[in-house]
Coordinates of C-alpha atoms and ligand atoms in Angstrom, one line a residue:
M143 CA 13.7 -23.2 -29.1
M144 CA 16.9 -21.4 -28.3
E145 CA 17.3 -17.8 -28.6
K146 CA 19.5 -16.9 -31.7
L147 CA 22.3 -14.4 -32.2
T148 CA 21.0 -11.2 -33.7
D149 CA 24.4 -10.1 -35.1
K150 CA 25.8 -11.2 -38.4
I151 CA 28.7 -13.2 -37.1
T152 CA 31.5 -15.2 -38.7
A153 CA 32.6 -18.2 -36.6
I154 CA 36.1 -19.5 -37.2
V155 CA 36.5 -23.0 -35.9
L156 CA 40.1 -24.2 -35.3
A157 CA 40.5 -27.9 -36.4
A158 CA 43.8 -28.2 -38.2
G159 CA 45.8 -29.9 -35.3
Q160 CA 46.7 -33.5 -35.3
G161 CA 45.9 -34.0 -31.7
T162 CA 49.3 -35.5 -30.6
R163 CA 48.1 -36.5 -27.2
M164 CA 45.1 -38.7 -28.7
K165 CA 47.9 -41.0 -30.1
S166 CA 45.9 -41.6 -33.2
A167 CA 46.0 -41.6 -36.9
R168 CA 42.7 -40.0 -37.1
P169 CA 42.3 -36.2 -36.9
K170 CA 41.3 -35.3 -33.4
V171 CA 38.0 -33.7 -34.4
L172 CA 36.8 -36.8 -36.1
H173 CA 36.9 -38.9 -32.9
E174 CA 33.4 -40.0 -32.2
I175 CA 31.2 -39.2 -29.1
L176 CA 28.2 -41.6 -29.1
G177 CA 28.3 -42.3 -32.8
R178 CA 29.1 -38.8 -34.2
P179 CA 32.4 -37.1 -34.9
M180 CA 33.0 -34.6 -32.1
I181 CA 33.0 -31.7 -34.6
A182 CA 29.4 -32.5 -35.6
Y183 CA 28.1 -31.4 -32.2
L184 CA 29.8 -28.0 -32.4
L185 CA 28.4 -27.4 -35.9
D186 CA 25.0 -28.2 -34.8
T187 CA 25.3 -25.8 -31.8
L188 CA 26.4 -23.1 -34.0
K189 CA 23.6 -23.5 -36.4
A190 CA 21.0 -23.7 -33.6
A191 CA 22.5 -20.4 -32.3
G192 CA 21.9 -18.8 -35.6
V193 CA 25.6 -18.6 -36.8
E194 CA 25.3 -19.3 -40.5
D195 CA 28.8 -18.2 -41.7
I196 CA 31.3 -20.8 -40.5
V197 CA 35.0 -21.1 -41.6
M198 CA 36.7 -24.2 -40.4
V199 CA 40.5 -24.2 -40.4
V200 CA 41.7 -27.8 -41.3
G201 CA 45.2 -29.0 -41.9
Y202 CA 46.1 -32.5 -40.6
R203 CA 44.3 -35.0 -42.9
A204 CA 42.2 -32.0 -44.1
E205 CA 40.5 -34.2 -46.8
E206 CA 39.2 -36.7 -44.1
V207 CA 37.7 -33.8 -42.1
R208 CA 36.0 -32.3 -45.1
E209 CA 34.5 -35.7 -46.1
A210 CA 33.3 -36.5 -42.7
I211 CA 31.0 -33.5 -42.6
P212 CA 29.6 -33.1 -46.1
D213 CA 26.7 -30.6 -46.7
S214 CA 27.6 -28.7 -43.6
G215 CA 27.7 -25.5 -45.4
V216 CA 31.0 -24.8 -43.8
R217 CA 33.8 -23.1 -45.7
F218 CA 37.2 -24.8 -45.3
V219 CA 40.5 -23.1 -45.2
V220 CA 43.9 -25.1 -45.1
Q221 CA 46.4 -24.3 -42.6
E222 CA 49.7 -25.9 -43.6
P223 CA 51.9 -26.2 -41.5
Q224 CA 50.1 -25.8 -38.2
N225 CA 52.0 -23.1 -36.3
G226 CA 49.6 -22.4 -33.6
T227 CA 46.2 -21.1 -32.9
G228 CA 47.2 -17.5 -33.9
H229 CA 48.5 -18.7 -37.1
A230 CA 45.4 -20.7 -37.8
V231 CA 43.2 -17.6 -37.3
Q232 CA 45.7 -15.4 -39.6
V233 CA 45.2 -18.2 -42.3
A234 CA 41.5 -18.0 -42.0
L235 CA 41.3 -14.3 -42.3
A236 CA 43.5 -14.0 -45.1
A237 CA 41.6 -16.6 -47.1
D238 CA 38.1 -16.0 -46.2
L239 CA 36.6 -13.4 -43.8
P240 CA 33.8 -11.3 -45.4
A241 CA 34.8 -7.7 -45.5
A242 CA 31.6 -6.8 -43.9
A243 CA 32.1 -9.0 -40.8
R244 CA 32.2 -6.9 -37.7
T245 CA 32.2 -9.6 -35.1
V246 CA 34.2 -12.9 -35.1
L247 CA 33.6 -15.8 -33.0
V248 CA 36.6 -18.2 -32.5
L249 CA 36.0 -21.6 -31.2
C250 CA 38.2 -24.7 -30.8
G251 CA 37.1 -27.9 -32.7
D252 CA 38.4 -29.9 -29.7
A253 CA 36.0 -28.3 -27.2
P254 CA 32.9 -29.1 -29.1
L255 CA 30.3 -29.6 -26.4
I256 CA 30.0 -25.8 -25.7
A257 CA 26.3 -25.1 -25.3
G258 CA 24.4 -22.5 -27.4
E259 CA 23.5 -20.7 -24.2
S260 CA 27.2 -20.2 -23.3
I261 CA 27.9 -18.7 -26.7
L262 CA 24.8 -16.4 -26.4
A263 CA 26.0 -15.2 -22.9
L264 CA 29.4 -14.6 -24.3
H265 CA 28.2 -12.4 -27.0
R266 CA 25.9 -10.5 -24.8
L267 CA 28.8 -9.5 -22.7
H268 CA 30.9 -8.7 -25.7
Q269 CA 28.1 -6.4 -27.1
A270 CA 27.5 -4.8 -23.7
T271 CA 31.1 -3.9 -23.0
G272 CA 32.3 -3.1 -26.6
A273 CA 35.5 -5.0 -25.8
A274 CA 38.1 -5.8 -28.3
V275 CA 38.2 -9.4 -27.2
T276 CA 35.7 -11.3 -24.9
V277 CA 37.1 -14.5 -23.6
Q278 CA 35.3 -17.4 -22.1
T279 CA 36.8 -18.9 -18.9
I280 CA 36.1 -21.6 -16.4
E281 CA 37.5 -22.2 -12.9
L282 CA 39.5 -25.4 -12.3
D283 CA 41.3 -26.7 -9.1
D284 CA 44.0 -27.8 -11.4
G285 CA 44.5 -26.0 -14.7
I286 CA 46.9 -28.5 -16.0
H287 CA 47.8 -27.6 -19.6
Y288 CA 45.2 -25.0 -20.0
G289 CA 46.1 -21.2 -20.6
R290 CA 45.8 -19.3 -17.3
V291 CA 43.9 -16.1 -17.3
V292 CA 45.9 -13.3 -15.6
R293 CA 44.1 -10.3 -14.0
D294 CA 45.4 -7.2 -12.4
Q295 CA 44.5 -6.0 -8.9
E296 CA 41.3 -4.6 -10.1
G297 CA 40.3 -7.8 -11.8
R298 CA 40.9 -6.7 -15.3
V299 CA 42.0 -9.4 -17.7
M300 CA 45.6 -8.6 -18.7
A301 CA 46.7 -11.7 -20.5
V302 CA 46.3 -15.5 -21.1
V303 CA 49.6 -17.4 -20.4
Q304 CA 50.1 -20.8 -21.8
A305 CA 50.9 -23.4 -19.2
K306 CA 54.0 -24.5 -21.2
D307 CA 55.1 -20.9 -21.0
A308 CA 54.7 -20.6 -17.4
R309 CA 56.8 -23.4 -16.1
E310 CA 59.1 -21.1 -14.3
H311 CA 56.1 -19.1 -12.8
P312 CA 54.4 -21.1 -10.1
E313 CA 52.3 -18.1 -9.2
I314 CA 50.8 -18.2 -12.8
L315 CA 50.3 -22.0 -12.7
A316 CA 48.4 -21.5 -9.4
I317 CA 45.7 -19.4 -11.1
R318 CA 42.3 -21.3 -11.1
E319 CA 40.7 -19.4 -13.9
I320 CA 41.6 -20.8 -17.4
N321 CA 40.8 -20.0 -21.0
T322 CA 38.3 -22.3 -22.7
G323 CA 39.5 -21.3 -26.2
A324 CA 36.1 -19.5 -27.0
Y325 CA 36.3 -15.8 -27.9
F326 CA 34.4 -13.0 -29.5
F327 CA 36.6 -10.5 -31.3
D328 CA 35.9 -7.0 -32.7
A329 CA 36.8 -7.8 -36.4
A330 CA 38.7 -4.6 -37.0
F331 CA 40.8 -5.2 -34.0
L332 CA 41.4 -8.8 -35.0
R333 CA 42.4 -7.9 -38.6
A334 CA 44.9 -5.3 -37.4
A335 CA 46.4 -7.0 -34.2
L336 CA 46.9 -10.5 -35.9
Q337 CA 49.8 -9.0 -37.8
G338 CA 51.6 -8.2 -34.6
L339 CA 51.7 -11.7 -33.3
Q340 CA 55.2 -13.1 -32.4
P341 CA 55.9 -16.8 -32.0
S342 CA 56.5 -18.1 -28.4
L343 CA 60.1 -18.2 -27.3
V344 CA 59.3 -21.5 -25.5
T345 CA 57.3 -23.5 -28.2
G346 CA 57.7 -21.5 -31.4
E347 CA 53.9 -21.5 -31.9
I348 CA 51.9 -18.4 -32.7
Y349 CA 49.3 -18.0 -29.9
L350 CA 45.9 -16.6 -30.6
T351 CA 45.7 -15.8 -26.8
D352 CA 48.5 -13.2 -27.1
L353 CA 45.9 -11.0 -28.7
I354 CA 44.6 -10.4 -25.2
Q355 CA 47.8 -8.7 -24.0
I356 CA 48.0 -6.8 -27.3
A357 CA 44.5 -5.4 -26.8
R358 CA 45.6 -4.2 -23.3
E359 CA 48.7 -2.6 -24.8
Q360 CA 46.5 -0.6 -27.2
G361 CA 44.4 0.5 -24.3
R362 CA 41.5 -1.6 -25.4
F363 CA 39.2 -3.4 -22.9
V364 CA 39.1 -7.2 -22.6
A365 CA 36.0 -8.8 -21.2
A366 CA 35.9 -12.3 -19.7
L367 CA 32.9 -14.4 -18.7
V368 CA 33.4 -17.1 -16.2
D369 CA 31.0 -19.8 -17.4
P370 CA 29.5 -22.2 -14.8
D371 CA 29.1 -25.0 -17.3
R372 CA 32.4 -26.5 -16.8
E373 CA 32.0 -30.0 -18.0
S374 CA 30.9 -29.0 -21.5
L375 CA 33.7 -26.6 -21.9
L376 CA 36.7 -28.8 -21.3
G377 CA 38.9 -29.5 -24.3
I378 CA 39.4 -33.0 -25.7
N379 CA 43.0 -33.6 -25.9
S380 CA 43.4 -37.3 -24.8
R381 CA 41.5 -40.6 -24.8
A382 CA 40.6 -39.9 -21.1
D383 CA 39.3 -36.5 -22.1
L384 CA 37.2 -38.3 -24.9
A385 CA 35.8 -40.8 -22.5
A386 CA 34.9 -38.0 -20.1
A387 CA 33.2 -36.2 -23.0
L388 CA 31.1 -39.2 -23.9
Q389 CA 29.9 -39.4 -20.2
T390 CA 28.9 -35.7 -20.4
V391 CA 27.0 -36.2 -23.7
K392 CA 25.4 -39.3 -22.4
R393 CA 24.2 -37.7 -19.4
S394 CA 22.5 -34.9 -21.1
I395 CA 20.8 -37.2 -23.6
N396 CA 19.7 -39.5 -20.9
A397 CA 18.5 -36.6 -18.8
R398 CA 16.2 -35.6 -21.8
H399 CA 14.8 -39.0 -22.1
L400 CA 14.1 -39.4 -18.3
D401 CA 12.4 -36.0 -18.5
Q402 CA 10.2 -37.2 -21.4
G403 CA 8.8 -40.2 -19.6
V404 CA 11.3 -43.0 -20.3
T405 CA 12.4 -45.2 -17.6
L406 CA 16.2 -46.0 -17.6
I407 CA 16.8 -48.6 -15.0
D408 CA 20.4 -47.3 -14.8
P409 CA 21.0 -44.1 -16.7
E410 CA 24.7 -44.5 -16.4
S411 CA 24.7 -47.6 -18.5
A412 CA 22.2 -46.8 -21.3
Y413 CA 24.2 -45.7 -24.3
I414 CA 21.7 -43.7 -26.4
E415 CA 22.9 -41.9 -29.5
P416 CA 21.6 -38.3 -30.2
G417 CA 19.5 -39.3 -33.3
V418 CA 17.5 -41.8 -31.4
S419 CA 13.8 -41.1 -30.2
I420 CA 12.0 -43.1 -27.5
G421 CA 8.3 -43.0 -26.6
R422 CA 7.0 -42.6 -23.1
D423 CA 6.6 -45.5 -20.7
T424 CA 9.3 -47.5 -22.4
V425 CA 11.8 -49.2 -20.1
I426 CA 15.4 -49.6 -20.8
Y427 CA 17.6 -52.0 -18.9
P428 CA 21.3 -51.6 -18.4
N429 CA 24.0 -52.0 -21.0
V430 CA 21.7 -51.1 -24.0
Y431 CA 23.0 -49.4 -26.9
L432 CA 20.5 -47.6 -29.1
Q433 CA 22.2 -46.1 -32.3
G434 CA 21.7 -44.2 -35.5
A435 CA 18.3 -43.1 -36.4
S436 CA 16.5 -45.6 -34.4
V437 CA 12.9 -44.9 -33.2
I438 CA 11.4 -46.7 -30.3
G439 CA 7.7 -46.6 -29.7
E440 CA 5.8 -46.2 -26.3
D441 CA 5.4 -48.9 -23.7
C442 CA 8.4 -51.0 -25.0
V443 CA 10.7 -53.0 -22.9
I444 CA 14.3 -53.3 -23.9
E445 CA 16.2 -55.9 -21.7
P446 CA 19.8 -55.9 -20.8
S447 CA 22.6 -56.2 -23.3
V448 CA 20.7 -55.3 -26.5
K449 CA 22.1 -53.2 -29.4
I450 CA 19.5 -51.6 -31.7
V451 CA 20.9 -49.8 -34.8
D452 CA 18.9 -47.7 -37.3
S453 CA 15.7 -49.6 -36.5
I454 CA 12.0 -48.9 -35.9
L455 CA 10.2 -50.4 -32.9
E456 CA 6.4 -49.7 -32.8
N457 CA 4.6 -49.5 -29.5
N458 CA 4.5 -52.3 -26.9
V459 CA 7.5 -54.2 -28.3
H460 CA 9.5 -56.4 -26.0
I461 CA 13.1 -57.1 -26.8
K462 CA 14.5 -59.7 -24.5
M463 CA 18.1 -60.0 -23.3
G464 CA 21.0 -60.2 -25.8
C465 CA 19.5 -59.2 -29.2
V466 CA 21.3 -57.4 -32.0
I467 CA 18.9 -55.5 -34.2
T468 CA 20.0 -53.6 -37.3
K469 CA 18.1 -51.8 -40.0
S470 CA 14.9 -53.8 -39.0
H471 CA 11.3 -52.8 -38.3
I472 CA 9.3 -54.4 -35.5
G473 CA 5.5 -54.1 -35.3
A474 CA 3.4 -53.3 -32.3
G475 CA 3.1 -56.1 -29.7
A476 CA 5.9 -58.2 -31.1
D477 CA 8.5 -59.8 -28.9
V478 CA 12.0 -60.8 -29.8
G479 CA 14.7 -62.8 -28.1
P480 CA 16.4 -63.6 -26.0
F481 CA 19.5 -63.9 -28.1
A482 CA 18.0 -63.2 -31.4
H483 CA 19.6 -61.4 -34.5
L484 CA 17.6 -59.2 -36.7
R485 CA 19.7 -58.3 -39.7
P486 CA 19.0 -55.6 -42.3
G487 CA 15.5 -55.9 -43.9
A488 CA 13.9 -57.9 -41.2
D489 CA 10.3 -56.6 -41.1
L490 CA 8.3 -58.2 -38.2
R491 CA 4.6 -57.1 -38.2
Q492 CA 2.3 -56.9 -35.4
R493 CA 2.5 -59.5 -32.6
V494 CA 5.1 -61.5 -34.2
H495 CA 7.0 -63.8 -31.9
V496 CA 10.6 -64.4 -32.5
G497 CA 12.4 -66.5 -29.9
N498 CA 15.9 -67.4 -28.7
F499 CA 18.6 -68.1 -31.4
V500 CA 16.6 -67.1 -34.3
E501 CA 18.3 -65.0 -37.1
V502 CA 16.2 -63.1 -39.6
K503 CA 17.5 -61.2 -42.6
K504 CA 15.5 -59.4 -45.4
S505 CA 12.2 -61.2 -44.6
V506 CA 8.7 -60.1 -43.9
L507 CA 7.1 -62.0 -40.9
H508 CA 3.4 -61.1 -41.3
E509 CA 1.2 -60.5 -38.4
G510 CA 1.2 -63.2 -35.6
V511 CA 3.9 -65.3 -37.2
K512 CA 5.8 -67.5 -34.6
A513 CA 9.4 -68.5 -35.1
G514 CA 10.3 -69.5 -31.4
H515 CA 13.5 -71.4 -31.7
L516 CA 16.8 -71.9 -33.5
T517 CA 15.8 -70.6 -36.9
Y518 CA 17.2 -68.9 -40.0
L519 CA 14.8 -66.9 -42.2
G520 CA 16.5 -65.1 -45.0
D521 CA 14.8 -63.7 -48.1
A522 CA 11.6 -65.1 -46.9
D523 CA 7.9 -63.9 -46.9
V524 CA 6.1 -65.6 -43.9
G525 CA 2.4 -65.3 -44.2
P526 CA 0.2 -64.3 -41.3
G527 CA -0.3 -66.6 -38.3
A528 CA 2.3 -69.2 -39.8
N529 CA 4.2 -71.3 -37.3
V530 CA 7.9 -71.9 -38.0
G531 CA 9.1 -74.9 -36.0
A532 CA 12.4 -75.1 -34.1
G533 CA 15.5 -75.6 -36.4
T534 CA 13.8 -74.4 -39.6
I535 CA 16.4 -73.1 -42.1
T536 CA 15.6 -71.2 -45.3
C537 CA 18.4 -72.5 -47.6
N538 CA 18.4 -69.1 -49.5
Y539 CA 21.9 -69.3 -50.9
D540 CA 23.0 -71.6 -53.6
G541 CA 26.7 -70.5 -53.5
A542 CA 26.1 -68.0 -56.3
K543 CA 22.6 -66.3 -55.9
K544 CA 20.1 -65.6 -53.1
H545 CA 16.5 -67.1 -53.6
P546 CA 13.3 -66.4 -52.1
T547 CA 11.2 -68.6 -49.7
I548 CA 7.4 -68.0 -49.5
I549 CA 5.4 -69.4 -46.7
G550 CA 1.6 -68.9 -46.9
E551 CA -0.9 -67.8 -44.4
G552 CA -1.4 -70.2 -41.4
A553 CA 1.1 -72.7 -42.8
F554 CA 2.9 -75.0 -40.2
I555 CA 6.5 -75.8 -40.7
G556 CA 7.5 -78.8 -38.6
S557 CA 10.8 -78.7 -36.7
N558 CA 14.2 -79.3 -38.3
T559 CA 12.9 -78.4 -41.9
A560 CA 15.3 -77.3 -44.6
L561 CA 13.4 -75.1 -47.2
V562 CA 15.5 -75.2 -50.1
A563 CA 14.8 -71.9 -52.1
P564 CA 13.3 -70.9 -54.4
V565 CA 10.4 -72.6 -52.8
T566 CA 6.8 -71.8 -51.8
V567 CA 4.7 -73.5 -49.1
G568 CA 1.0 -72.7 -49.7
A569 CA -1.4 -71.3 -47.2
G570 CA -2.5 -73.6 -44.6
A571 CA 0.1 -76.4 -45.7
Y572 CA 1.8 -78.6 -43.2
V573 CA 5.4 -79.6 -43.5
G574 CA 6.4 -82.7 -41.4
A575 CA 9.4 -82.4 -39.0
G576 CA 12.8 -83.2 -40.5
S577 CA 11.7 -82.4 -44.0
T578 CA 13.9 -81.1 -46.7
I579 CA 11.5 -79.2 -49.0
T580 CA 12.8 -78.8 -52.6
E581 CA 9.5 -78.5 -54.4
D582 CA 6.5 -76.3 -53.8
V583 CA 3.8 -77.5 -51.4
P584 CA 0.3 -76.7 -52.6
P585 CA -2.1 -74.9 -50.1
G586 CA -3.6 -77.2 -47.5
K587 CA -1.4 -80.2 -48.3
L588 CA 0.9 -82.1 -46.0
A589 CA 4.4 -82.5 -47.2
I590 CA 6.8 -85.0 -45.8
S591 CA 10.2 -85.6 -47.3
R592 CA 12.5 -87.8 -45.3
A593 CA 13.3 -91.4 -45.2
R594 CA 10.5 -93.5 -43.7
Q595 CA 11.4 -95.0 -40.4
V596 CA 12.0 -98.7 -40.2
N597 CA 12.2 -100.6 -37.0
L598 CA 14.4 -103.7 -37.5
E599 CA 14.9 -106.9 -35.3
R600 CA 18.0 -106.3 -33.2
R601 CA 20.7 -108.9 -33.8
P602 CA 22.4 -109.9 -30.6
V603 CA 25.8 -108.3 -30.2
A604 CA 28.5 -110.8 -29.3
N605 CA 30.3 -109.9 -26.0
K606 CA 34.0 -109.3 -26.5
K607 CA 35.9 -111.4 -24.1
K608 CA 38.7 -109.8 -22.4
K609 CA 41.9 -111.7 -23.0
Ligands
UD1_714 C1 44.4 -23.9 -26.3 C2 44.7 -22.5 -25.9 C3 44.6 -22.5 -24.3 C4 43.3 -23.0 -23.9 C5 42.9 -24.3 -24.6 C6 41.4 -24.6 -24.3 C7 46.2 -21.3 -27.3 C8 47.7 -21.1 -27.6 N1 46.0 -22.2 -26.3 O1 45.4 -24.8 -25.8 O2 45.0 -21.2 -23.9 O3 43.3 -23.1 -22.4 O4 43.1 -24.2 -26.0 O5 41.1 -25.8 -24.7 O6 45.4 -20.9 -28.0 N2 44.7 -25.7 -33.9 C9 44.8 -25.4 -35.2 N3 46.0 -25.0 -35.8 C10 47.1 -24.9 -35.0 C11 47.1 -25.3 -33.7 C12 45.8 -25.6 -33.3 O7 43.8 -25.3 -36.0 O8 48.1 -24.7 -35.6 C13 43.5 -26.2 -33.4 C14 43.5 -27.4 -32.8 O9 43.2 -28.4 -33.9 C15 42.5 -27.5 -31.7 C16 42.6 -26.0 -31.2 O10 43.1 -25.3 -32.3 O11 41.2 -27.7 -32.0 C17 43.3 -25.8 -30.0 O12 44.5 -26.2 -30.2 P1 45.4 -27.2 -29.1 O13 46.8 -27.4 -29.7 O14 44.5 -28.3 -28.6 O15 45.5 -26.1 -28.0 P2 45.6 -26.3 -26.3 O16 47.1 -26.6 -26.0 O17 44.5 -27.1 -25.9
CA715 CA1 43.0 -28.4 -27.0

């Protein structure tokens, strides 16, 4: 468990911008990293750090952002138009800062991977120094579009200057220390100083960062913490940044699984979403996607190019190459694939064998069922130990409705059988290969439903003569 913030803190998350550089219709903070909108990572971290009061400034497609994070407990404030980060905080304060708030944490919604530890460290420094502002920084060889942290000869922070505003000042652009966009403010200072912000002469935006210079002009101290966790603190402004953020999240998730006893043959190429759990001694091959709330047991093997979404695998399950498994349950000791498709509601019990080119939808395959080849089982209940031959198809859909197929315990369905639902094949019954079964088969009986073979005398075929 992480340590928690002791102070009562209001966090303001800035998320009103469109994110022009993403070249997207979607609000920037809703772009996904391993299956979750980026903003969800930031909210989780805040909650884990003990920040309960969160104000989120939204603007561009505000409704979509609201809807994407329901039940988050966040208070939304709409900033319209979006006149810069300083303007965003002005709007947040005017609308919704509890009068009692003493310390305000400001974070950028587009830098969502900040670690709880980093927030705590920044807060410790803020408390220890009594600063008006405590700004988080990182060091970069090329600060590109980030705000540069300007210090005086004694190393005191004097200002943060935006790259766009420093085009004529190579000495400022050369500064390696940049602003990550995370700050603690003394609330009284913030309230008063926000009034004094002026728009930038270069961009016309109102910059939150100008508060640093204002604090210095008032003779207040500004603290800065150079955080070593560079990767997590980079902003996400472009698709390239988004791709880099995905790699950061993936590495941290995969490091956790490795640490907990999961073998990843190539950790770089396992895409495991944050909500997935995996038991020890499970082996995961390259190019595997484990998504949603999937739960993978112990001692499983997941071969290359498999996608598993919102599914449960018990222990000792073997998924062979090229399977797609969605909202399914797979019992202990079962094996699936290669190239099988388990669709929602597939429930494979213990030691079931599902082989290549088999599709299962909304069907229970009880213990020990074998369906080895080229089969479709939909809306079926297949009894324990039943054997489903190659090419068996449940004809579950009559064009209007779906109908069930019931196959009893130990039944044997010959190859290339069509089971026209609704239909029941009794326990221990046997269906001859190539049958089209339209009526129930009583337990223990042998059903054959196909034209009887006739072997006729061959008539000689006259040779065609070439002219
Ligand atoms: C900002 C900082 C820069 C810092 C960088 C770190 C300012 C002026 N610049 O630059 O010093 O190095 O973050 O990543 O603060 N937003 C609003 N309303 C607005 C404008 C922005 O809510 O009117 C939100 C955006 O949605 C975004 C965040 O504020 O989540 C940062 O805005 P962005 O435009 O990305 O600022 P940067 O240019 O990255
Ligand atoms: Ca940004």
